[in-house]
GROMACS .gro file of C-alpha atoms in nm:
model
  438
    1UNK     CA    1  10.344   9.540   7.647
    2UNK     CA    2  10.528   9.817   7.456
    3UNK     CA    3  10.217  10.002   7.330
    4UNK     CA    4  10.309   9.938   6.964
    5UNK     CA    5  10.221   9.681   6.699
    6UNK     CA    6  10.472   9.455   6.525
    7UNK     CA    7  10.426   9.642   6.198
    8UNK     CA    8  10.562   9.959   6.363
    9UNK     CA    9  10.892   9.794   6.456
   10UNK     CA   10  11.182   9.816   6.211
   11UNK     CA   11  11.445   9.662   6.435
   12UNK     CA   12  11.438   9.516   6.787
   13UNK     CA   13  11.658   9.315   7.018
   14UNK     CA   14  11.662   9.207   7.383
   15UNK     CA   15  11.995   9.204   7.567
   16UNK     CA   16  12.059   9.099   7.927
   17UNK     CA   17  12.352   9.261   8.102
   18UNK     CA   18  12.382   9.161   8.467
   19UNK     CA   19  12.062   9.264   8.649
   20UNK     CA   20  11.937   9.481   8.363
   21UNK     CA   21  11.736   9.381   8.057
   22UNK     CA   22  11.769   9.616   7.759
   23UNK     CA   23  11.502   9.642   7.490
   24UNK     CA   24  11.669   9.791   7.179
   25UNK     CA   25  11.399   9.929   6.951
   26UNK     CA   26  11.395  10.130   6.628
   27UNK     CA   27  11.061  10.216   6.469
   28UNK     CA   28  10.966  10.231   6.104
   29UNK     CA   29  11.021  10.581   5.973
   30UNK     CA   30  10.689  10.736   5.870
   31UNK     CA   31  10.613  11.055   5.674
   32UNK     CA   32  10.607  11.361   5.901
   33UNK     CA   33  10.495  11.720   5.856
   34UNK     CA   34  10.699  11.999   6.011
   35UNK     CA   35  10.534  12.116   6.337
   36UNK     CA   36  10.676  12.466   6.283
   37UNK     CA   37  10.599  12.557   5.922
   38UNK     CA   38  10.396  12.265   5.792
   39UNK     CA   39  10.657  12.175   5.530
   40UNK     CA   40  10.774  11.829   5.430
   41UNK     CA   41  11.035  11.662   5.653
   42UNK     CA   42  11.296  11.400   5.569
   43UNK     CA   43  11.501  11.159   5.780
   44UNK     CA   44  11.786  11.306   5.979
   45UNK     CA   45  11.938  11.021   6.184
   46UNK     CA   46  11.830  10.900   6.526
   47UNK     CA   47  11.835  11.013   6.888
   48UNK     CA   48  11.886  10.760   7.167
   49UNK     CA   49  11.640  10.776   7.458
   50UNK     CA   50  11.652  10.561   7.769
   51UNK     CA   51  11.315  10.474   7.922
   52UNK     CA   52  11.259  10.260   8.233
   53UNK     CA   53  11.030   9.965   8.169
   54UNK     CA   54  10.904   9.666   8.375
   55UNK     CA   55  11.106   9.346   8.354
   56UNK     CA   56  11.107   9.011   8.530
   57UNK     CA   57  11.158   9.002   8.907
   58UNK     CA   58  11.505   9.092   9.035
   59UNK     CA   59  11.583   9.263   8.705
   60UNK     CA   60  11.539   9.621   8.592
   61UNK     CA   61  11.429   9.697   8.239
   62UNK     CA   62  11.535   9.978   8.007
   63UNK     CA   63  11.404  10.059   7.660
   64UNK     CA   64  11.688  10.189   7.441
   65UNK     CA   65  11.470  10.374   7.197
   66UNK     CA   66  11.642  10.500   6.880
   67UNK     CA   67  11.392  10.771   6.797
   68UNK     CA   68  11.373  10.879   6.435
   69UNK     CA   69  11.487  11.239   6.380
   70UNK     CA   70  11.356  11.456   6.098
   71UNK     CA   71  11.465  11.784   5.936
   72UNK     CA   72  11.241  12.023   5.750
   73UNK     CA   73  11.346  12.092   5.388
   74UNK     CA   74  11.199  12.441   5.406
   75UNK     CA   75  11.286  12.583   5.752
   76UNK     CA   76  11.572  12.346   5.840
   77UNK     CA   77  11.433  12.286   6.187
   78UNK     CA   78  11.456  11.937   6.335
   79UNK     CA   79  11.193  11.729   6.517
   80UNK     CA   80  11.162  11.381   6.662
   81UNK     CA   81  10.881  11.134   6.602
   82UNK     CA   82  10.611  11.095   6.867
   83UNK     CA   83  10.726  10.870   7.150
   84UNK     CA   84  10.485  10.572   7.185
   85UNK     CA   85  10.649  10.441   7.504
   86UNK     CA   86  10.617  10.733   7.746
   87UNK     CA   87  10.501  11.090   7.794
   88UNK     CA   88  10.736  11.360   7.657
   89UNK     CA   89  11.017  11.423   7.902
   90UNK     CA   90  10.937  11.113   8.113
   91UNK     CA   91  11.190  10.839   8.174
   92UNK     CA   92  10.922  10.583   8.278
   93UNK     CA   93  10.716  10.390   8.024
   94UNK     CA   94  10.334  10.385   8.026
   95UNK     CA   95  10.337  10.023   8.147
   96UNK     CA   96  10.571  10.111   8.433
   97UNK     CA   97  10.336  10.393   8.538
   98UNK     CA   98  10.040  10.153   8.524
   99UNK     CA   99  10.227   9.898   8.736
  100UNK     CA  100  10.312  10.169   8.988
  101UNK     CA  101   9.948  10.275   9.017
  102UNK     CA  102   9.840   9.912   9.049
  103UNK     CA  103  10.076   9.857   9.341
  104UNK     CA  104   9.975  10.188   9.502
  105UNK     CA  105   9.621  10.047   9.520
  106UNK     CA  106   9.750   9.779   9.756
  107UNK     CA  107   9.815   9.917  10.106
  108UNK     CA  108  10.029   9.614  10.187
  109UNK     CA  109  10.297   9.782   9.974
  110UNK     CA  110  10.480  10.079  10.121
  111UNK     CA  111  10.641  10.336   9.891
  112UNK     CA  112  10.984  10.192   9.962
  113UNK     CA  113  10.865   9.841   9.870
  114UNK     CA  114  10.720   9.966   9.541
  115UNK     CA  115  11.039  10.162   9.482
  116UNK     CA  116  11.249   9.846   9.519
  117UNK     CA  117  11.011   9.646   9.301
  118UNK     CA  118  10.990   9.889   9.008
  119UNK     CA  119  11.315  10.084   9.046
  120UNK     CA  120  11.129  10.415   9.088
  121UNK     CA  121  11.225  10.652   9.365
  122UNK     CA  122  10.983  10.708   9.655
  123UNK     CA  123  10.980  11.079   9.571
  124UNK     CA  124  10.865  11.003   9.217
  125UNK     CA  125  10.594  10.769   9.346
  126UNK     CA  126  10.471  11.047   9.575
  127UNK     CA  127  10.451  11.275   9.272
  128UNK     CA  128  10.244  11.013   9.088
  129UNK     CA  129  10.000  11.000   9.382
  130UNK     CA  130   9.970  11.379   9.377
  131UNK     CA  131   9.927  11.395   8.999
  132UNK     CA  132   9.726  11.091   8.892
  133UNK     CA  133   9.477  11.042   9.178
  134UNK     CA  134   9.194  11.289   9.206
  135UNK     CA  135   8.914  11.250   9.460
  136UNK     CA  136   8.601  11.396   9.299
  137UNK     CA  137   8.297  11.527   9.484
  138UNK     CA  138   8.076  11.228   9.557
  139UNK     CA  139   7.717  11.183   9.674
  140UNK     CA  140   7.680  11.107  10.044
  141UNK     CA  141   7.613  10.739  10.114
  142UNK     CA  142   7.276  10.621  10.236
  143UNK     CA  143   7.435  10.445  10.534
  144UNK     CA  144   7.733  10.635  10.675
  145UNK     CA  145   7.978  10.499  10.933
  146UNK     CA  146   8.186  10.742  11.140
  147UNK     CA  147   8.492  10.643  11.343
  148UNK     CA  148   8.833  10.776  11.437
  149UNK     CA  149   9.194  10.674  11.384
  150UNK     CA  150   9.477  10.783  11.611
  151UNK     CA  151   9.767  10.954  11.432
  152UNK     CA  152   9.959  11.246  11.576
  153UNK     CA  153  10.161  11.291  11.257
  154UNK     CA  154   9.864  11.320  11.020
  155UNK     CA  155   9.600  11.484  11.236
  156UNK     CA  156   9.551  11.854  11.277
  157UNK     CA  157   9.743  12.021  11.559
  158UNK     CA  158   9.586  11.965  11.905
  159UNK     CA  159   9.369  11.682  11.771
  160UNK     CA  160   9.557  11.350  11.760
  161UNK     CA  161   9.274  11.171  11.578
  162UNK     CA  162   9.161  11.146  11.216
  163UNK     CA  163   8.791  11.112  11.135
  164UNK     CA  164   8.707  10.814  10.912
  165UNK     CA  165   8.388  10.817  10.701
  166UNK     CA  166   8.278  10.485  10.550
  167UNK     CA  167   8.002  10.383  10.308
  168UNK     CA  168   7.852  10.091  10.502
  169UNK     CA  169   7.634   9.981  10.211
  170UNK     CA  170   7.916   9.960   9.952
  171UNK     CA  171   8.178   9.857  10.210
  172UNK     CA  172   8.421  10.125  10.098
  173UNK     CA  173   8.609  10.422  10.242
  174UNK     CA  174   8.421  10.745  10.168
  175UNK     CA  175   8.653  11.012  10.307
  176UNK     CA  176   8.904  11.105  10.580
  177UNK     CA  177   8.920  11.430  10.778
  178UNK     CA  178   9.228  11.554  10.960
  179UNK     CA  179   9.040  11.600  11.288
  180UNK     CA  180   8.750  11.432  11.462
  181UNK     CA  181   8.640  11.752  11.640
  182UNK     CA  182   8.278  11.858  11.623
  183UNK     CA  183   8.370  12.186  11.455
  184UNK     CA  184   8.575  12.017  11.184
  185UNK     CA  185   8.310  11.753  11.113
  186UNK     CA  186   8.033  12.013  11.110
  187UNK     CA  187   8.227  12.233  10.869
  188UNK     CA  188   8.278  11.936  10.637
  189UNK     CA  189   7.915  11.819  10.643
  190UNK     CA  190   7.779  12.171  10.595
  191UNK     CA  191   7.949  12.177  10.254
  192UNK     CA  192   7.701  11.921  10.117
  193UNK     CA  193   7.366  12.037   9.974
  194UNK     CA  194   7.072  11.990  10.210
  195UNK     CA  195   6.903  11.772   9.950
  196UNK     CA  196   7.191  11.523   9.974
  197UNK     CA  197   7.207  11.532  10.352
  198UNK     CA  198   6.836  11.457  10.379
  199UNK     CA  199   6.885  11.133  10.184
  200UNK     CA  200   7.117  10.982  10.447
  201UNK     CA  201   6.906  10.718  10.622
  202UNK     CA  202   7.146  10.561  10.874
  203UNK     CA  203   7.455  10.676  11.064
  204UNK     CA  204   7.659  10.434  11.274
  205UNK     CA  205   7.895  10.571  11.538
  206UNK     CA  206   8.084  10.478  11.850
  207UNK     CA  207   7.989  10.658  12.171
  208UNK     CA  208   8.161  10.987  12.086
  209UNK     CA  209   7.909  11.260  12.160
  210UNK     CA  210   8.021  11.505  11.882
  211UNK     CA  211   7.939  11.242  11.617
  212UNK     CA  212   7.586  11.213  11.751
  213UNK     CA  213   7.540  11.592  11.764
  214UNK     CA  214   7.671  11.640  11.409
  215UNK     CA  215   7.451  11.359  11.272
  216UNK     CA  216   7.138  11.505  11.434
  217UNK     CA  217   7.219  11.851  11.301
  218UNK     CA  218   7.311  11.771  10.941
  219UNK     CA  219   7.116  11.449  10.870
  220UNK     CA  220   6.760  11.533  10.979
  221UNK     CA  221   6.610  11.210  10.843
  222UNK     CA  222   6.873  10.965  10.965
  223UNK     CA  223   6.854  10.693  11.227
  224UNK     CA  224   7.161  10.698  11.453
  225UNK     CA  225   7.291  10.362  11.576
  226UNK     CA  226   7.570  10.291  11.822
  227UNK     CA  227   7.809  10.017  11.718
  228UNK     CA  228   7.712   9.711  11.929
  229UNK     CA  229   8.075   9.598  11.947
  230UNK     CA  230   8.169   9.911  12.144
  231UNK     CA  231   7.880   9.857  12.386
  232UNK     CA  232   7.980   9.497  12.453
  233UNK     CA  233   8.344   9.605  12.482
  234UNK     CA  234   8.251   9.839  12.768
  235UNK     CA  235   8.053   9.558  12.931
  236UNK     CA  236   8.348   9.317  12.914
  237UNK     CA  237   8.583   9.586  13.043
  238UNK     CA  238   8.361   9.651  13.348
  239UNK     CA  239   8.325   9.279  13.418
  240UNK     CA  240   8.700   9.227  13.396
  241UNK     CA  241   8.752   9.523  13.631
  242UNK     CA  242   8.537   9.341  13.889
  243UNK     CA  243   8.738   9.020  13.848
  244UNK     CA  244   9.068   9.205  13.892
  245UNK     CA  245   8.939   9.395  14.197
  246UNK     CA  246   8.831   9.067  14.357
  247UNK     CA  247   9.165   8.908  14.273
  248UNK     CA  248   9.355   9.199  14.431
  249UNK     CA  249   9.157   9.150  14.751
  250UNK     CA  250   9.272   8.788  14.777
  251UNK     CA  251   9.595   8.677  14.933
  252UNK     CA  252   9.859   8.629  14.667
  253UNK     CA  253   9.898   8.259  14.584
  254UNK     CA  254   9.575   8.154  14.756
  255UNK     CA  255   9.325   7.918  14.594
  256UNK     CA  256   9.085   8.204  14.523
  257UNK     CA  257   9.366   8.407  14.362
  258UNK     CA  258   9.463   8.103  14.155
  259UNK     CA  259   9.109   8.054  14.026
  260UNK     CA  260   9.060   8.419  13.931
  261UNK     CA  261   9.401   8.443  13.767
  262UNK     CA  262   9.441   8.114  13.583
  263UNK     CA  263   9.082   8.031  13.493
  264UNK     CA  264   8.946   8.373  13.396
  265UNK     CA  265   8.898   8.252  13.040
  266UNK     CA  266   8.605   8.039  13.162
  267UNK     CA  267   8.421   8.366  13.229
  268UNK     CA  268   8.492   8.550  12.903
  269UNK     CA  269   8.546   8.289  12.629
  270UNK     CA  270   8.254   8.153  12.425
  271UNK     CA  271   8.204   7.791  12.323
  272UNK     CA  272   8.425   7.646  12.596
  273UNK     CA  273   8.360   7.276  12.651
  274UNK     CA  274   8.284   7.278  13.025
  275UNK     CA  275   8.206   6.905  13.042
  276UNK     CA  276   8.544   6.786  12.930
  277UNK     CA  277   8.697   6.473  13.076
  278UNK     CA  278   8.814   6.533  13.434
  279UNK     CA  279   9.189   6.563  13.481
  280UNK     CA  280   9.391   6.561  13.799
  281UNK     CA  281   9.446   6.909  13.945
  282UNK     CA  282   9.761   6.914  14.154
  283UNK     CA  283   9.662   7.228  14.340
  284UNK     CA  284   9.336   7.086  14.473
  285UNK     CA  285   9.456   6.722  14.473
  286UNK     CA  286   9.144   6.598  14.297
  287UNK     CA  287   9.000   6.528  13.955
  288UNK     CA  288   8.825   6.829  13.801
  289UNK     CA  289   8.684   6.946  13.469
  290UNK     CA  290   8.619   7.304  13.360
  291UNK     CA  291   8.263   7.310  13.493
  292UNK     CA  292   8.389   7.214  13.837
  293UNK     CA  293   8.640   7.498  13.828
  294UNK     CA  294   8.376   7.748  13.711
  295UNK     CA  295   8.141   7.638  13.993
  296UNK     CA  296   8.425   7.682  14.242
  297UNK     CA  297   8.471   8.039  14.116
  298UNK     CA  298   8.104   8.121  14.161
  299UNK     CA  299   8.086   7.953  14.501
  300UNK     CA  300   8.384   8.157  14.619
  301UNK     CA  301   8.252   8.486  14.477
  302UNK     CA  302   7.870   8.512  14.456
  303UNK     CA  303   7.897   8.870  14.325
  304UNK     CA  304   8.103   8.738  14.034
  305UNK     CA  305   7.825   8.493  13.949
  306UNK     CA  306   7.569   8.774  13.963
  307UNK     CA  307   7.783   8.994  13.736
  308UNK     CA  308   7.842   8.704  13.496
  309UNK     CA  309   7.470   8.631  13.464
  310UNK     CA  310   7.398   8.999  13.397
  311UNK     CA  311   7.674   9.011  13.135
  312UNK     CA  312   7.546   8.703  12.958
  313UNK     CA  313   7.185   8.827  12.961
  314UNK     CA  314   7.285   9.142  12.773
  315UNK     CA  315   7.510   8.950  12.534
  316UNK     CA  316   7.226   8.708  12.460
  317UNK     CA  317   6.997   8.998  12.376
  318UNK     CA  318   7.268   9.158  12.160
  319UNK     CA  319   7.334   8.834  11.977
  320UNK     CA  320   6.988   8.683  11.926
  321UNK     CA  321   6.706   8.938  11.962
  322UNK     CA  322   6.525   9.119  11.684
  323UNK     CA  323   6.454   9.491  11.711
  324UNK     CA  324   6.104   9.425  11.848
  325UNK     CA  325   6.229   9.171  12.105
  326UNK     CA  326   6.512   9.400  12.215
  327UNK     CA  327   6.274   9.695  12.257
  328UNK     CA  328   6.045   9.477  12.472
  329UNK     CA  329   6.324   9.350  12.703
  330UNK     CA  330   6.566   9.646  12.709
  331UNK     CA  331   6.417   9.831  13.005
  332UNK     CA  332   6.401   9.515  13.214
  333UNK     CA  333   6.770   9.435  13.151
  334UNK     CA  334   6.872   9.797  13.212
  335UNK     CA  335   6.683   9.798  13.542
  336UNK     CA  336   6.859   9.478  13.654
  337UNK     CA  337   7.195   9.646  13.597
  338UNK     CA  338   7.079   9.957  13.786
  339UNK     CA  339   6.959   9.756  14.088
  340UNK     CA  340   7.249   9.507  14.103
  341UNK     CA  341   7.461   9.727  14.329
  342UNK     CA  342   7.786   9.629  14.154
  343UNK     CA  343   8.005   9.939  14.152
  344UNK     CA  344   8.207   9.826  13.852
  345UNK     CA  345   7.889   9.819  13.640
  346UNK     CA  346   7.802  10.185  13.700
  347UNK     CA  347   7.969  10.301  13.378
  348UNK     CA  348   7.787  10.041  13.170
  349UNK     CA  349   7.456  10.121  13.341
  350UNK     CA  350   7.498  10.487  13.249
  351UNK     CA  351   7.563  10.384  12.888
  352UNK     CA  352   7.242  10.179  12.879
  353UNK     CA  353   7.032  10.476  12.992
  354UNK     CA  354   7.218  10.754  12.807
  355UNK     CA  355   7.238  10.576  12.470
  356UNK     CA  356   6.914  10.375  12.485
  357UNK     CA  357   6.768  10.493  12.153
  358UNK     CA  358   7.094  10.453  11.962
  359UNK     CA  359   7.163  10.107  12.110
  360UNK     CA  360   6.813   9.986  12.016
  361UNK     CA  361   6.858  10.125  11.663
  362UNK     CA  362   7.157   9.895  11.619
  363UNK     CA  363   6.913   9.600  11.620
  364UNK     CA  364   6.762   9.720  11.290
  365UNK     CA  365   6.863   9.510  10.988
  366UNK     CA  366   6.815   9.723  10.674
  367UNK     CA  367   7.089   9.557  10.464
  368UNK     CA  368   7.142   9.184  10.401
  369UNK     CA  369   6.983   9.095  10.736
  370UNK     CA  370   7.283   9.244  10.920
  371UNK     CA  371   7.257   9.463  11.228
  372UNK     CA  372   7.358   9.826  11.197
  373UNK     CA  373   7.718   9.846  11.314
  374UNK     CA  374   8.060   9.989  11.244
  375UNK     CA  375   8.198   9.648  11.148
  376UNK     CA  376   8.311   9.761  10.801
  377UNK     CA  377   8.443  10.086  10.945
  378UNK     CA  378   8.653   9.892  11.196
  379UNK     CA  379   8.778   9.667  10.916
  380UNK     CA  380   8.895   9.968  10.716
  381UNK     CA  381   9.041  10.122  11.031
  382UNK     CA  382   9.243   9.806  11.085
  383UNK     CA  383   9.386   9.828  10.732
  384UNK     CA  384   9.475  10.194  10.784
  385UNK     CA  385   9.645  10.121  11.117
  386UNK     CA  386   9.851   9.846  10.956
  387UNK     CA  387   9.948  10.076  10.669
  388UNK     CA  388  10.055  10.352  10.910
  389UNK     CA  389  10.249  10.101  11.116
  390UNK     CA  390  10.452   9.954  10.830
  391UNK     CA  391  10.501  10.286  10.647
  392UNK     CA  392  10.666  10.470  10.938
  393UNK     CA  393  10.674  10.845  10.923
  394UNK     CA  394  10.384  10.945  10.696
  395UNK     CA  395  10.313  11.311  10.764
  396UNK     CA  396  10.155  11.446  10.444
  397UNK     CA  397   9.781  11.421  10.510
  398UNK     CA  398   9.672  11.517  10.157
  399UNK     CA  399   9.887  11.245  10.001
  400UNK     CA  400   9.782  10.989  10.263
  401UNK     CA  401   9.414  11.071  10.201
  402UNK     CA  402   9.450  11.031   9.825
  403UNK     CA  403   9.625  10.696   9.842
  404UNK     CA  404   9.401  10.527  10.099
  405UNK     CA  405   9.078  10.642   9.935
  406UNK     CA  406   9.212  10.523   9.599
  407UNK     CA  407   9.305  10.188   9.753
  408UNK     CA  408   8.984  10.133   9.953
  409UNK     CA  409   8.720  10.285   9.723
  410UNK     CA  410   8.649  10.082   9.406
  411UNK     CA  411   8.485  10.380   9.235
  412UNK     CA  412   8.804  10.592   9.248
  413UNK     CA  413   9.027  10.555   8.943
  414UNK     CA  414   9.358  10.705   8.837
  415UNK     CA  415   9.423  10.902   8.519
  416UNK     CA  416   9.770  10.918   8.363
  417UNK     CA  417   9.870  11.257   8.233
  418UNK     CA  418  10.188  11.433   8.123
  419UNK     CA  419  10.124  11.714   8.374
  420UNK     CA  420  10.274  11.654   8.719
  421UNK     CA  421  10.171  11.827   9.040
  422UNK     CA  422  10.313  11.834   9.391
  423UNK     CA  423  10.121  11.836   9.720
  424UNK     CA  424  10.416  11.903   9.945
  425UNK     CA  425  10.333  12.059  10.278
  426UNK     CA  426  10.448  12.411  10.349
  427UNK     CA  427  10.678  12.374  10.645
  428UNK     CA  428  10.845  12.646  10.843
  429UNK     CA  429  11.185  12.727  10.698
  430UNK     CA  430  11.483  12.656  10.913
  431UNK     CA  431  11.638  12.972  11.051
  432UNK     CA  432  11.999  13.076  11.016
  433UNK     CA  433  12.256  12.908  11.231
  434UNK     CA  434  12.627  12.923  11.295
  435UNK     CA  435  12.824  12.607  11.237
  436UNK     CA  436  13.049  12.523  11.528
  437UNK     CA  437  13.402  12.455  11.410
  438UNK     CA  438  13.618  12.196  11.583
   0.00000   0.00000   0.00000
């Protein structure tokens, strides 16, 4: 706990004073050679040093270290024994630094929360991030996921989005770029040797065209797959647009309006028990179950039934089919959407034809019998969004990048050192001003 053995301790005591626990320690005086002239040194009193140290919850800890002083018999210069509790000039013990780095690896803790827990200022914690976390050059993953995260504060000017790169095979965050633009992504990927880029086998993306263009340019051997969740999300959005358009055409408060408004969940929720016991419906003055209500919806709006059946046919393919089965049925399903004549499905129909190859590639299962998708990327995105939300006001991209990669990449470690660095952003200096006197 204190980085010393019992045999090194000459005198020790623990004193509690209010909310502070003091560890009074004096070490055994050992022979010491003068660091200046190499002569023999003798004892020359002690020097008190105060070092912050972890303690029990709701208490702060301080090591009152009576360091042994020495004086050289030949040059009369003084020196102090090597401090086993902290780096020279630091007021935080090694264990406190380790605890700080452990908590920094948990994105559920903001800097202010860690500051309150360990009694270290947020500014000092930021310095530890800058100094102790280094992101080395790493080999590109075999299966790369690309997505974006909205953040005006952290993204490059005129961008608004960060670009998130994820190792889908290891389920870890690979890197973050300060812009999702094609130029920025291309510049980043061009920095990797061609030999590395040729080893990337799979790239999963959402339907952002620059991602596709960059992947084709810099990963010549990769298979590009569109995240199936985003495809189904567009399908659900188009179907819901149809329902809302039909509802807006109905008279407010009518039976048709009531069905579309109150019972829409029957059209979009899976595993609903339609054959439940009939209950009395006061609006229709009869006994109905959910299947009766769903049939009433379809009887009132045949186009809604047609759209529902199309939606479910695609979802069934997405959920159950293998790559070979999907390739055999894809054109037939796409043609049904094209010929249905439902205006609200035009966007989804265009997606089916424009992204056919990438959608079919998502049915491949190269790892653990799981479809190619951005599921892990979305999971990491969710953690980053939560961290940004609770942190409030993060604007230093370099520091943000270091902490989140350290927290979400198991292969990134910290290294304690006595040398501190600072990654503060260079901001425009405030100009001169004249203070208005009352």
